[in-house]
Each structure stands twice: as C-alpha cells, then as structure tokens.
Coordinates of C-alpha atoms in Angstrom, one line a residue:
M1 CA 15.0 20.0 -22.0
I2 CA 12.7 16.9 -21.8
K3 CA 15.0 15.2 -19.3
T4 CA 14.9 18.4 -17.1
R5 CA 11.2 18.5 -17.2
I6 CA 11.0 14.8 -16.4
S7 CA 13.3 15.2 -13.5
R8 CA 11.3 18.1 -12.0
M9 CA 8.0 16.2 -12.4
G10 CA 9.5 13.1 -10.9
A11 CA 10.7 15.0 -7.9
R12 CA 7.1 16.4 -7.4
V13 CA 5.7 12.9 -7.6
V14 CA 8.2 11.5 -5.2
C15 CA 7.4 14.2 -2.7
A16 CA 3.7 13.5 -3.0
L17 CA 4.2 9.8 -2.5
A18 CA 6.4 10.4 0.5
I19 CA 3.6 12.5 2.1
G20 CA 1.2 9.6 1.4
I21 CA 3.5 7.0 2.9
V22 CA 4.0 9.1 6.1
A23 CA 0.3 9.6 6.3
G24 CA -0.3 5.9 5.8
G25 CA 1.9 4.9 8.6
A26 CA 1.4 7.7 11.1
L27 CA -2.3 8.6 11.0
P28 CA -4.6 6.5 13.1
A29 CA -6.8 4.1 11.1
S30 CA -10.5 4.6 11.2
A31 CA -12.4 2.2 13.6
Q32 CA -15.3 2.0 11.2
S33 CA -14.0 -1.1 9.3
R34 CA -13.8 -3.4 12.2
T35 CA -15.5 -3.5 15.6
G36 CA -12.5 -4.0 17.9
S37 CA -8.9 -4.7 17.0
R38 CA -7.6 -8.1 16.3
D39 CA -4.9 -9.5 18.6
C40 CA -2.6 -12.5 18.1
G41 CA -5.2 -14.8 19.6
D42 CA -7.9 -13.8 17.1
V43 CA -6.9 -15.5 13.9
P44 CA -9.7 -15.9 11.2
S45 CA -10.4 -19.1 9.5
V46 CA -9.9 -19.4 5.7
P47 CA -13.5 -18.5 4.9
G48 CA -13.2 -15.7 7.4
L49 CA -10.4 -14.2 5.5
F50 CA -12.7 -13.5 2.6
S51 CA -15.7 -12.4 4.7
E52 CA -13.6 -10.0 6.7
T53 CA -12.0 -8.5 3.6
I54 CA -15.5 -7.8 2.2
R55 CA -16.5 -6.2 5.5
D56 CA -13.3 -4.2 5.7
L57 CA -14.1 -2.5 2.4
R58 CA -16.3 -0.1 4.4
G59 CA -13.2 1.4 5.9
M60 CA -12.3 2.7 2.4
S61 CA -14.6 5.6 3.1
S62 CA -12.8 6.8 6.2
A63 CA -11.4 10.4 6.2
S64 CA -7.8 9.2 6.4
S65 CA -8.2 6.7 3.5
L66 CA -9.9 9.3 1.3
G67 CA -7.1 11.7 2.1
I68 CA -4.4 9.3 1.1
M69 CA -6.3 8.5 -2.1
A70 CA -6.6 12.2 -2.8
I71 CA -2.8 12.5 -2.5
G72 CA -2.3 9.6 -4.8
G73 CA -4.8 11.1 -7.3
A74 CA -3.0 14.5 -7.2
A75 CA 0.4 12.8 -7.8
A76 CA -1.1 10.8 -10.7
L77 CA -2.5 14.0 -12.2
A78 CA 0.8 15.8 -11.8
A79 CA 2.7 13.0 -13.5
R80 CA 0.3 12.5 -16.4
P81 CA 1.6 15.3 -18.6
V82 CA 5.0 13.6 -18.8
D83 CA 3.9 10.0 -18.8
G84 CA 4.8 9.6 -22.5
D85 CA 8.2 11.3 -22.1
V86 CA 9.1 9.1 -19.2
A87 CA 8.1 6.0 -21.1
R88 CA 10.1 6.9 -24.2
N89 CA 13.1 7.8 -22.1
F90 CA 13.4 4.3 -20.7
L91 CA 12.4 2.5 -23.9
G92 CA 15.2 0.2 -25.1
Q93 CA 17.5 0.8 -22.1
T94 CA 18.3 -2.9 -21.5
S95 CA 21.0 -2.3 -18.9
T96 CA 18.6 -0.3 -16.7
N97 CA 15.8 -2.8 -17.3
S98 CA 17.9 -5.7 -16.1
A99 CA 18.7 -4.0 -12.8
F100 CA 15.0 -3.6 -12.2
A101 CA 13.9 -7.0 -13.5
P102 CA 13.4 -8.6 -10.0
G103 CA 10.7 -6.0 -9.3
A104 CA 8.4 -7.9 -11.7
V105 CA 8.6 -11.0 -9.4
L106 CA 8.7 -9.2 -6.1
G107 CA 5.5 -7.2 -6.8
G108 CA 3.6 -9.9 -8.6
T109 CA 0.5 -11.5 -7.0
P110 CA 2.0 -15.0 -7.0
F111 CA 4.9 -13.9 -4.8
Q112 CA 3.0 -11.5 -2.6
L113 CA 0.1 -13.8 -2.0
G114 CA 2.3 -16.8 -1.7
V115 CA 4.4 -15.3 1.1
A116 CA 1.2 -14.2 2.8
A117 CA -0.4 -17.6 2.6
T118 CA 2.8 -19.4 3.7
T119 CA 3.0 -17.1 6.8
Y120 CA -0.6 -17.7 7.6
A121 CA -0.4 -21.5 7.1
F122 CA 2.9 -22.0 9.1
G123 CA 1.5 -19.8 11.8
R124 CA -1.6 -21.9 12.2
A125 CA 0.3 -25.2 11.8
L126 CA 3.0 -24.3 14.3
H127 CA 0.5 -22.7 16.7
K128 CA 2.1 -19.3 16.3
P129 CA -0.9 -17.0 16.5
C130 CA 1.1 -13.7 15.9
A131 CA 2.5 -15.1 12.7
A132 CA -0.9 -16.4 11.6
S133 CA -2.4 -13.0 12.4
L134 CA 0.3 -11.3 10.3
G135 CA -0.3 -13.7 7.5
A136 CA -4.1 -13.2 7.7
D137 CA -3.6 -9.4 7.4
L138 CA -1.2 -9.8 4.4
I139 CA -3.7 -12.1 2.6
Q140 CA -6.5 -9.7 3.2
A141 CA -4.4 -6.8 2.0
Q142 CA -3.6 -8.6 -1.2
L143 CA -7.2 -9.6 -1.8
M144 CA -8.3 -6.0 -1.4
A145 CA -5.5 -4.7 -3.4
E146 CA -6.1 -7.1 -6.3
G147 CA -9.9 -6.5 -6.2
L148 CA -9.5 -2.7 -6.3
T149 CA -6.8 -2.8 -9.0
M150 CA -8.8 -5.0 -11.3
G151 CA -11.9 -3.0 -10.8
L152 CA -10.2 0.3 -11.7
K153 CA -8.4 -1.3 -14.7
E154 CA -11.7 -2.4 -16.1
V155 CA -13.2 1.1 -15.6
T156 CA -10.2 3.1 -17.0
R157 CA -9.1 0.6 -19.6
R158 CA -5.9 2.5 -20.2
S159 CA -3.4 0.6 -22.4
R160 CA 0.2 0.0 -21.2
P161 CA 3.1 1.9 -22.7
E162 CA 3.9 -1.0 -24.9
G163 CA 0.3 -1.3 -26.0
T164 CA -0.9 -4.5 -24.2
G165 CA -3.3 -5.0 -21.4
F166 CA -4.6 -2.4 -19.0
S167 CA -2.3 -0.1 -17.2
F168 CA -4.0 2.1 -14.6
P169 CA -3.3 1.6 -11.7
S170 CA -0.2 -0.6 -11.4
G171 CA -1.1 -3.9 -9.7
H172 CA 2.5 -4.7 -8.8
T173 CA 2.8 -1.3 -7.0
T174 CA -0.5 -1.6 -5.3
S175 CA 0.4 -5.1 -4.0
A176 CA 3.9 -4.1 -2.8
F177 CA 2.7 -1.0 -0.9
A178 CA -0.2 -3.0 0.6
S179 CA 2.2 -5.5 2.1
A180 CA 4.6 -2.8 3.2
T181 CA 1.8 -1.0 5.0
V182 CA 0.8 -4.2 6.8
L183 CA 4.4 -4.8 7.9
Q184 CA 4.7 -1.2 9.1
R185 CA 1.4 -1.5 11.1
H186 CA 2.6 -4.7 12.8
F187 CA 6.2 -3.9 13.5
G188 CA 6.6 -0.1 13.3
W189 CA 9.0 1.9 11.2
K190 CA 12.1 -0.3 11.9
V191 CA 10.5 -2.8 9.4
G192 CA 8.3 -0.3 7.6
I193 CA 11.1 1.7 6.2
P194 CA 12.9 -1.2 4.4
A195 CA 9.4 -2.6 3.4
Y196 CA 8.4 0.8 1.8
A197 CA 11.9 1.0 0.1
A198 CA 11.3 -2.4 -1.5
A199 CA 7.8 -1.3 -2.6
A200 CA 9.3 1.9 -4.1
Y201 CA 11.8 -0.4 -6.0
V202 CA 8.9 -2.4 -7.4
A203 CA 7.1 0.8 -8.4
A204 CA 10.3 2.1 -10.2
S205 CA 10.7 -1.2 -11.9
R206 CA 7.3 -1.0 -13.6
V207 CA 8.2 2.4 -15.1
E208 CA 11.8 1.5 -15.9
M209 CA 10.7 -1.7 -17.7
N210 CA 8.1 0.2 -19.7
R211 CA 5.2 -1.7 -18.2
H212 CA 3.5 1.2 -16.6
Y213 CA 3.3 5.0 -16.7
L214 CA 4.5 7.2 -13.9
S215 CA 0.9 8.1 -13.0
D216 CA 0.0 4.4 -12.8
V217 CA 2.5 3.7 -10.0
A218 CA 1.7 7.0 -8.3
F219 CA -1.9 6.1 -7.7
G220 CA -1.1 2.4 -7.2
A221 CA 1.1 3.3 -4.2
A222 CA -1.7 5.3 -2.6
L223 CA -4.2 2.5 -3.3
G224 CA -1.9 -0.1 -1.7
I225 CA -1.4 2.0 1.4
V226 CA -5.1 2.4 1.9
A227 CA -5.6 -1.4 1.4
G228 CA -3.0 -2.2 4.0
R229 CA -4.3 0.3 6.5
T230 CA -7.9 -0.8 6.0
V231 CA -7.2 -4.5 7.0
T232 CA -5.0 -3.6 10.0
V233 CA -7.4 -1.5 12.1
G234 CA -6.2 -1.7 15.7
H235 CA -2.6 -2.3 14.7
G236 CA 0.2 0.2 14.8
H237 CA 0.3 3.5 16.8
R238 CA -2.9 5.1 17.9
P239 CA -3.8 8.1 20.2
L240 CA -4.9 7.7 23.8
V241 CA -6.8 10.7 25.2
T242 CA -6.7 11.1 29.0
P243 CA -8.7 14.0 30.5
F244 CA -7.4 15.5 33.7
A245 CA -8.7 18.2 36.1
S246 CA -7.6 20.1 39.2
P247 CA -8.9 23.0 41.2
E248 CA -6.7 25.4 39.0
T249 CA -7.0 23.9 35.5
A250 CA -8.4 21.2 33.3
G251 CA -7.5 19.6 30.0
A252 CA -6.6 16.5 28.1
Q253 CA -3.4 14.6 27.6
F254 CA -2.6 12.9 24.3
T255 CA -0.4 9.8 24.4
W256 CA 0.6 7.7 21.4
I257 CA 0.6 4.0 22.2
G258 CA 1.8 1.0 20.1
R259 CA 0.4 -2.4 19.4
K260 CA 1.2 -4.9 22.2

C-alpha cells in the first residue's frame, strides 16, 4: 500500500518537474536582468563574474522565473506528505545506493564549479571567446544556485532524513539543473536533453542515498532552472515579432530564432 502511494506521488512529481524543465528551456527569458545579450566577444573579467551575478538577481522576479518557482513549489508540496515514506523505503538499500553514488560527486559544488572555472580559464587562455562565455555563464549559474540554496537552507532549517545538516532545498540538485539549463540555452536541446537527464540522475541520487527528501529535490530542480535561465538572458531561442500590412489585411508574424 505504501509503495503504491509512493509510486503515484512520484509520478506526479516527475510530471511537475517535466513541465518545469520544458518551461525552463522553451520560454523566452526576461530581458530585465541584463541590458542586451552577451555574445562570444563579450566575456566578463573575474570581478565582473561576481558583479554580474548580483545584478542578474533582479531577473528572479520575472514572470517566467516566478512561474517555474511556482511549479517547483507545487511539486514540493505534492511530495511532502510521502517524504518520510520515500526516505524509509530506500534506507539501508546498499545495492541501490551504490548505483547512485556518483551523483554525490557530479552534483557537488567542487565538481560543478570546477568544470565551470576550467572552461572559463581555458577559454580565456586559448583565446576561445565562446568557451570563455560558456564558462562565465556556468560560473554565474553556480554562484547564484549556491547563494539561493544556502539562503533557503538557513531560513527553513529542515534536517536531512538521516538527521544531519539542513535539507531544503537540495544543493546538488540545484547546481546540476543550473548547469543543465545553461548548456541547453547555449546549445539547444541536443545537449540540453542529456544534460537534464544527468541532472535528474543527481536528483534521484540524493533521495536514493537518503540525503534529501523528495520535496527537497523537487524544489531544487526548479531553483536550478531559474538560476540557469537568469544568467543566460539573450541565449537560446527567443521570439521575433514582425508586423506586416497590405491593402486587404494586417497582422504580425512570430518567428523563433536561435542564438548565433
């Protein structure tokens, strides 16, 4: 009975997260967080990475970002009644935990920020502005994800399933989804789909290893998507509106264009 209930609740949460991921990749980002988009020739300095991240926080109040956060919040609320059942169900299952052990490394800040910093540094050293721009966005996404996660942990102060530290939201999940969103915004869904799959694996690993509740990763995924979108304004697909008129009719044509 408990497992059936867990399965049904898990399906609802997965559906909610899927909607959030689609919204995170497909909806145009608000132009409020940056004046003008950054191209490959516009790579910030190291101090600029921090100042831009602080400035980009204003984009968190955009309608699309608030909508994604609302989806994540709804998914977290839907999962909360079975958080304890899910945690107990995976407690002590060492065979399952071993399969998800790499998620603790892949979603960790040292790995995520290390890859981002390496991409940025090599891009600048080798005069590859597009690589440096990608690295800059990844670094800013991680800074924003880490700041938001730590702030919410201090506010909620929810204990982990095993009783140590603060649990809500999942920092690993937030970091993984932030990077996946940056990659999707830069390269489209051909890279975005496997990146989101890896982020989902990280999220599952946190629950499977009894480090986080289901609701922690549900909201963490939404928070990561918002962080990744906020720092990549101007990247990805966006709508171009072209008005037209003739003696017989008038209207507007909508065209989706990608990042050059």
